[in-house]
Short mmCIF file of C-alpha atoms in Angstrom, two decimals:
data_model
loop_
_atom_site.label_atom_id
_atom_site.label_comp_id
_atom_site.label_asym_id
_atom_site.label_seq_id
_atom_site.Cartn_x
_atom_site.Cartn_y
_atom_site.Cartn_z
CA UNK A 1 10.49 21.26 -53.73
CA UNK A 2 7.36 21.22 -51.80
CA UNK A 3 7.61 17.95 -50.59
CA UNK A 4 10.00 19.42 -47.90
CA UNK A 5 7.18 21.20 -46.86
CA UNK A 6 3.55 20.03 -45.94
CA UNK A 7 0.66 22.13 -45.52
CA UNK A 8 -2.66 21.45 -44.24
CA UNK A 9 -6.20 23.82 -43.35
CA UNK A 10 -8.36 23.62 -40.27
CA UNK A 11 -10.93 26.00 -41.11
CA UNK A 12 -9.00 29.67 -40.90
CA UNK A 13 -5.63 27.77 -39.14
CA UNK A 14 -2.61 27.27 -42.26
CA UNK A 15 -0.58 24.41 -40.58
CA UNK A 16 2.95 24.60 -42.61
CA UNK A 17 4.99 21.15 -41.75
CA UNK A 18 8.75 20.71 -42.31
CA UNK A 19 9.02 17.51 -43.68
CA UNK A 20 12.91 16.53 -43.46
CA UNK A 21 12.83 14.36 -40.78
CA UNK A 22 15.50 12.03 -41.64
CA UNK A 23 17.40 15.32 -41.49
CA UNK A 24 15.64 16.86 -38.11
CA UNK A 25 13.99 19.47 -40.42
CA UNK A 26 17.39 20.68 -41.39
CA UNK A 27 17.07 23.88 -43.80
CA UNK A 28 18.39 23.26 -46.99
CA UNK A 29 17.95 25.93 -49.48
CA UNK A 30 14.57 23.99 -50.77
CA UNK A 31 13.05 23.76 -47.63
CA UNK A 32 14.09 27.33 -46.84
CA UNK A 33 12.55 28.64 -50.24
CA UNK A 34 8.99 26.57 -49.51
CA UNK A 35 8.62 28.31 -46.11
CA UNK A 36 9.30 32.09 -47.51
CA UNK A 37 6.89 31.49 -50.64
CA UNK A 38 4.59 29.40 -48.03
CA UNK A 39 4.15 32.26 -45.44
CA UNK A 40 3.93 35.28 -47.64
CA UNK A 41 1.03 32.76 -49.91
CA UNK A 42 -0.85 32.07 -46.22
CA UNK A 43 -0.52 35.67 -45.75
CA UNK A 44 -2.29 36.81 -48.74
CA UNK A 45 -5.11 34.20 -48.83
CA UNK A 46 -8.04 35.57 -47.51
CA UNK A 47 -9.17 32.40 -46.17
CA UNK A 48 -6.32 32.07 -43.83
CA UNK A 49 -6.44 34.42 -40.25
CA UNK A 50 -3.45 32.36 -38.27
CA UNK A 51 -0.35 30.16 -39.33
CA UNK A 52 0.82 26.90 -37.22
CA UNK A 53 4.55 26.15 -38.17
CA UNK A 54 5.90 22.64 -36.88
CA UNK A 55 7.84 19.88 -38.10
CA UNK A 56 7.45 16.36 -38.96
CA UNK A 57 8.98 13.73 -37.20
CA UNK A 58 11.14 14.22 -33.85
CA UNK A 59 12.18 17.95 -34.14
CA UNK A 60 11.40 21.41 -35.13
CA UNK A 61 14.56 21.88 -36.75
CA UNK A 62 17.99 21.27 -36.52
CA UNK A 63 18.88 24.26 -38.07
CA UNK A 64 21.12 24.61 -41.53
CA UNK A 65 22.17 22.07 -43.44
CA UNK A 66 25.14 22.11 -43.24
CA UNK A 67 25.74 19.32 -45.97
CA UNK A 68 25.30 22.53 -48.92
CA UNK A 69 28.18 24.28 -47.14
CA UNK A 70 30.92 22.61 -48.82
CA UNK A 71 29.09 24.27 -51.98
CA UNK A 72 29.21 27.45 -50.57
CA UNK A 73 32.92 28.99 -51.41
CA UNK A 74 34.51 32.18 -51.61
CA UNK A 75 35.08 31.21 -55.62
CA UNK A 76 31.07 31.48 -55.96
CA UNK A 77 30.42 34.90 -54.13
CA UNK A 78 27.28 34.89 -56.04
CA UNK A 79 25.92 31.93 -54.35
CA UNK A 80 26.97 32.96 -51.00
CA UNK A 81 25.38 35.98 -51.20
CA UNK A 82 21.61 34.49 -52.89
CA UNK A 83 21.66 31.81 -49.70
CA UNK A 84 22.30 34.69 -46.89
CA UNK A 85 19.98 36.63 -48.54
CA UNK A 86 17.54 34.18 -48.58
CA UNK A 87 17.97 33.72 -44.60
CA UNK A 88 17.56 36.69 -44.08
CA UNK A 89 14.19 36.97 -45.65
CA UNK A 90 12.85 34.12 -44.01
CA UNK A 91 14.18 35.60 -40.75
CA UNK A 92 12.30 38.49 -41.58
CA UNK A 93 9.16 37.64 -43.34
CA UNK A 94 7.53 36.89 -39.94
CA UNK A 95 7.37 40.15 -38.38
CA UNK A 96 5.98 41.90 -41.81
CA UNK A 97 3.34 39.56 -42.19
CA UNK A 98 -0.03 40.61 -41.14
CA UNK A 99 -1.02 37.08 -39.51
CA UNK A 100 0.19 35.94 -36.91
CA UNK A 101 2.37 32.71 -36.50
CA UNK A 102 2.80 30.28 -33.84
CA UNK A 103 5.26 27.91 -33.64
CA UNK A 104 4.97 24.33 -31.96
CA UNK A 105 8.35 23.37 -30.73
CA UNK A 106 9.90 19.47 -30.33
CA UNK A 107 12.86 17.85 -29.93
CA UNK A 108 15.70 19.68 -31.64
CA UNK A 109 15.22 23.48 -32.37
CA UNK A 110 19.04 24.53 -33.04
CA UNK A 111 20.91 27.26 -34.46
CA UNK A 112 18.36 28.59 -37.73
CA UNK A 113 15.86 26.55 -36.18
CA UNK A 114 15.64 28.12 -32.85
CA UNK A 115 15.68 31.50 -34.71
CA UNK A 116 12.71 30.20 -36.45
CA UNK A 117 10.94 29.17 -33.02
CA UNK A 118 11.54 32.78 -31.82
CA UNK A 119 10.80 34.79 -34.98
CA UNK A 120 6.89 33.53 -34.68
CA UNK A 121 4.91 35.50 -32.70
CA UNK A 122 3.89 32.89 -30.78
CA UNK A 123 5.57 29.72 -29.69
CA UNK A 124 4.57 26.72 -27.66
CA UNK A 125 7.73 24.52 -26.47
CA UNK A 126 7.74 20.67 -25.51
CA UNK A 127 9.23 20.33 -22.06
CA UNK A 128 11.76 18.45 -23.51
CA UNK A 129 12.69 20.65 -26.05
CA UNK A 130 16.20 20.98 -26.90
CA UNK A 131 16.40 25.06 -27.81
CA UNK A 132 20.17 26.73 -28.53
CA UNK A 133 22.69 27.98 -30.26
CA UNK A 134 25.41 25.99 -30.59
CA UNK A 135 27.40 27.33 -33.69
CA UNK A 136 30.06 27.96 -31.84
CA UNK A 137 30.86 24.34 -30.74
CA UNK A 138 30.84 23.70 -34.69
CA UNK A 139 33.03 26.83 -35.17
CA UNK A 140 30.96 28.59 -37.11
CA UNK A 141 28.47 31.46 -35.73
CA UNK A 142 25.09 32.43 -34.80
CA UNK A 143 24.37 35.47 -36.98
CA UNK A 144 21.67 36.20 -38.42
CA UNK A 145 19.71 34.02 -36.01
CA UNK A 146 21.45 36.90 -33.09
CA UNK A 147 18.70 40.02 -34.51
CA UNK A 148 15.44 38.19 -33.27
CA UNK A 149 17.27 36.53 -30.06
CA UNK A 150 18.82 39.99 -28.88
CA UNK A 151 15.45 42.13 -29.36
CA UNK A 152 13.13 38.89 -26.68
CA UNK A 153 16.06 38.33 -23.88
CA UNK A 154 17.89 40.55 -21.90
CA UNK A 155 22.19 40.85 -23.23
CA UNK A 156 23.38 39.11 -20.66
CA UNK A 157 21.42 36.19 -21.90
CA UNK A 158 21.25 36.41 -25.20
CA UNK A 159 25.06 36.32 -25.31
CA UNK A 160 25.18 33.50 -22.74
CA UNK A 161 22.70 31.53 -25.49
CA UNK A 162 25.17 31.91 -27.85
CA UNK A 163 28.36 32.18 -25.74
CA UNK A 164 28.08 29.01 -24.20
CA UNK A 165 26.28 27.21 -26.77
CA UNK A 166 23.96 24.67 -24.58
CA UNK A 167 20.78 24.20 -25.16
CA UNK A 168 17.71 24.93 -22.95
CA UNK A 169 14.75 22.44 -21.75
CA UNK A 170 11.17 23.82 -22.51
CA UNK A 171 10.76 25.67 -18.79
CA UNK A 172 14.49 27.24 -18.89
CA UNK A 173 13.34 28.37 -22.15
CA UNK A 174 9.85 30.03 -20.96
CA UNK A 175 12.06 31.51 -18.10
CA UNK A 176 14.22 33.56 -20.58
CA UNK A 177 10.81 34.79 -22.05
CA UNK A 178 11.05 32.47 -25.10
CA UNK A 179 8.26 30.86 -25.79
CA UNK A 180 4.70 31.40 -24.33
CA UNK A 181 3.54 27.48 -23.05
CA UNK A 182 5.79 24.40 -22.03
CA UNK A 183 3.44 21.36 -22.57
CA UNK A 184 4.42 17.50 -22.39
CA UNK A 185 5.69 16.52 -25.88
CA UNK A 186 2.44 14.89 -27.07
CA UNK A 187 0.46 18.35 -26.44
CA UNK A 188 2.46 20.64 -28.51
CA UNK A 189 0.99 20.61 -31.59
CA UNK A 190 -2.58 20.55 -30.00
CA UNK A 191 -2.13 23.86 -27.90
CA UNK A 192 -0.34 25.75 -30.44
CA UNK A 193 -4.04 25.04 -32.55
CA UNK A 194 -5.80 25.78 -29.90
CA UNK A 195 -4.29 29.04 -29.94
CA UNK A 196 -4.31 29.81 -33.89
CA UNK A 197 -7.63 29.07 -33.32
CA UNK A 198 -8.17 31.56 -30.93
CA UNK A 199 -6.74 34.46 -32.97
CA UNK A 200 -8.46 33.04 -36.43
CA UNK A 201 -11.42 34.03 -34.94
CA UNK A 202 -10.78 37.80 -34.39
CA UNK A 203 -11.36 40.01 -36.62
CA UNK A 204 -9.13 39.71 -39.73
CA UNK A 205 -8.13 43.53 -40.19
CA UNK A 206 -8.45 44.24 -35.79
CA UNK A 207 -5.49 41.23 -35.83
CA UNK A 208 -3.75 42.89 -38.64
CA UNK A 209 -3.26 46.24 -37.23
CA UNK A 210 -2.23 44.60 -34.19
CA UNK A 211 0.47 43.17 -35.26
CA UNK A 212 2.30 45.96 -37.48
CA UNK A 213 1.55 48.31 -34.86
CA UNK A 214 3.05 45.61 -32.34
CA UNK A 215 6.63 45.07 -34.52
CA UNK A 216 6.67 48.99 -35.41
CA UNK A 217 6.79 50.15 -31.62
CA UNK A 218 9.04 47.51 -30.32
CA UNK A 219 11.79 49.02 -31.12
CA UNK A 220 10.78 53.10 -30.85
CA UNK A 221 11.20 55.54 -27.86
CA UNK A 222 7.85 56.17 -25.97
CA UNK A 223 6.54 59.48 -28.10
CA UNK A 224 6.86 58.07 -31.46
CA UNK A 225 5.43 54.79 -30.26
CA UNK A 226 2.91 56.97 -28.87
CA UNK A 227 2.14 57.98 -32.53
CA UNK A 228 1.56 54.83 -33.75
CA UNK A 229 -0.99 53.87 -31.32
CA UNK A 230 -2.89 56.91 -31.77
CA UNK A 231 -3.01 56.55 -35.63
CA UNK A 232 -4.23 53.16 -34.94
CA UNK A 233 -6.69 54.23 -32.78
CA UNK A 234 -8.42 56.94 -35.00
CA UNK A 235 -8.02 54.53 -38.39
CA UNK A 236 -9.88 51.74 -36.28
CA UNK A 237 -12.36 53.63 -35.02
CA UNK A 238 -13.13 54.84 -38.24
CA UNK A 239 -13.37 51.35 -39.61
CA UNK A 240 -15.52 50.49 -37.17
CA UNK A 241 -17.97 53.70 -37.84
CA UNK A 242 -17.92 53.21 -41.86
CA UNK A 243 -18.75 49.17 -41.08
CA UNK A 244 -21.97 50.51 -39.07
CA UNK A 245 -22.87 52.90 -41.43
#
């Protein structure tokens, strides 16, 4: 149901919009659907070099809805299994897309929303943001939200986040090393632009291998991350000859 989920051009700039505001951008399985299928289209359109992901109304997102739980029982494994699965993907789609994505953070970013925040590869946070986890205060828990949070803050903090379950202003958040800018509320949108902008204008395939080579050495030890960056290196450089030629 696309109408969950805007989307707008500005030249090179996809600007996906959650549009549940009534519900704080809370993911239901529609609006989760719209933004896997909506990233994975922006990243295979040639006319589109940078994402913007925001959401209508006062918030980001709340996080899941938590109104299709009741639907969710052990007597329908099947349909438990589909909705984590899809998640999961979403959770994941970010860091194997080639463009990047910035988020531009308001009001409540909760729980699956705050994972959202965090999985871009950018994010610009209101100062009055309200960022957390606070599944456990509902009794449920922050899981597959906890693989992004655990790889950008340090243990200690990323269990605190999710320990403790209170949420962080826009500057505690930038503190922890989770978002890039704190702005007054008004400005979010209009700096996380300014920087799609930015990267819309690099070169489309220089941006590309930027990024996988970015997620694929996160997570290595030094030599093999090494590797990486030399294979880059050559395959560049002899994208850059053959363009000259």
């Amino acid at each position: 149901m696309m109408e969950h989920l805007l989307i707008e051009d500005r030249g090179a700039v996809r600007i996906l919009t959650m549009n549940r505001p009534e519900k704080h951008n809370a993911l239901n399985t529609a609006l989760t659907q719209a933004l896997l299928d909506s990233l994975r289209a922006a990243d295979s359109d040639p006319a589109i070099n940078a994402v913007v992901l925001t959401g209508a109304g006062k918030s980001f997102c709340a996080g899941a809805d938590t109104t299709e739980f009741s639907a969710l029982t052990p007597e329908d494994p099947q349909a438990v299994t589909a909705r984590a699965d899809l998640t999961t993907a979403l959770h994941l789609v970010f860091s194997q897309m080639n463009k990047p994505v910035i988020s531009a953070v308001r009001g409540n970013a909760l729980g699956g929303g705050a994972g959202l925040a965090i999985a871009c590869d950018l994010s610009v946070m209101s100062e009055t943001v309200r960022f957390g986890y606070p599944e456990l205060k509902h009794g449920i828990v922050a899981a597959v939200v906890m693989a992004n949070l655990v790889r950008q803050v340090g243990r200690k903090q990323a269990f605190e986040l999710v320990a403790l379950a209170e949420p962080l202003d826009g500057h505690a958040a930038k503190a922890m090393g989770l978002c890039n800018r704190v702005v007054p509320d008004a400005q979010v949108l209009d700096v996380a632009l300014a920087l799609a902008s930015t990267i819309a204008g690099w070169s489309p395939i220089a941006m590309a291998t930027t990024k996988r080579s970015f997620h694929r050495v996160a997570d290595l030890a030094l030599a093999p991350a090494l590797e990486i960056g030399r294979d880059a290196n050559v395959m560049m450089r002899g994208f850059r000859k053959a363009k000259g030629a």
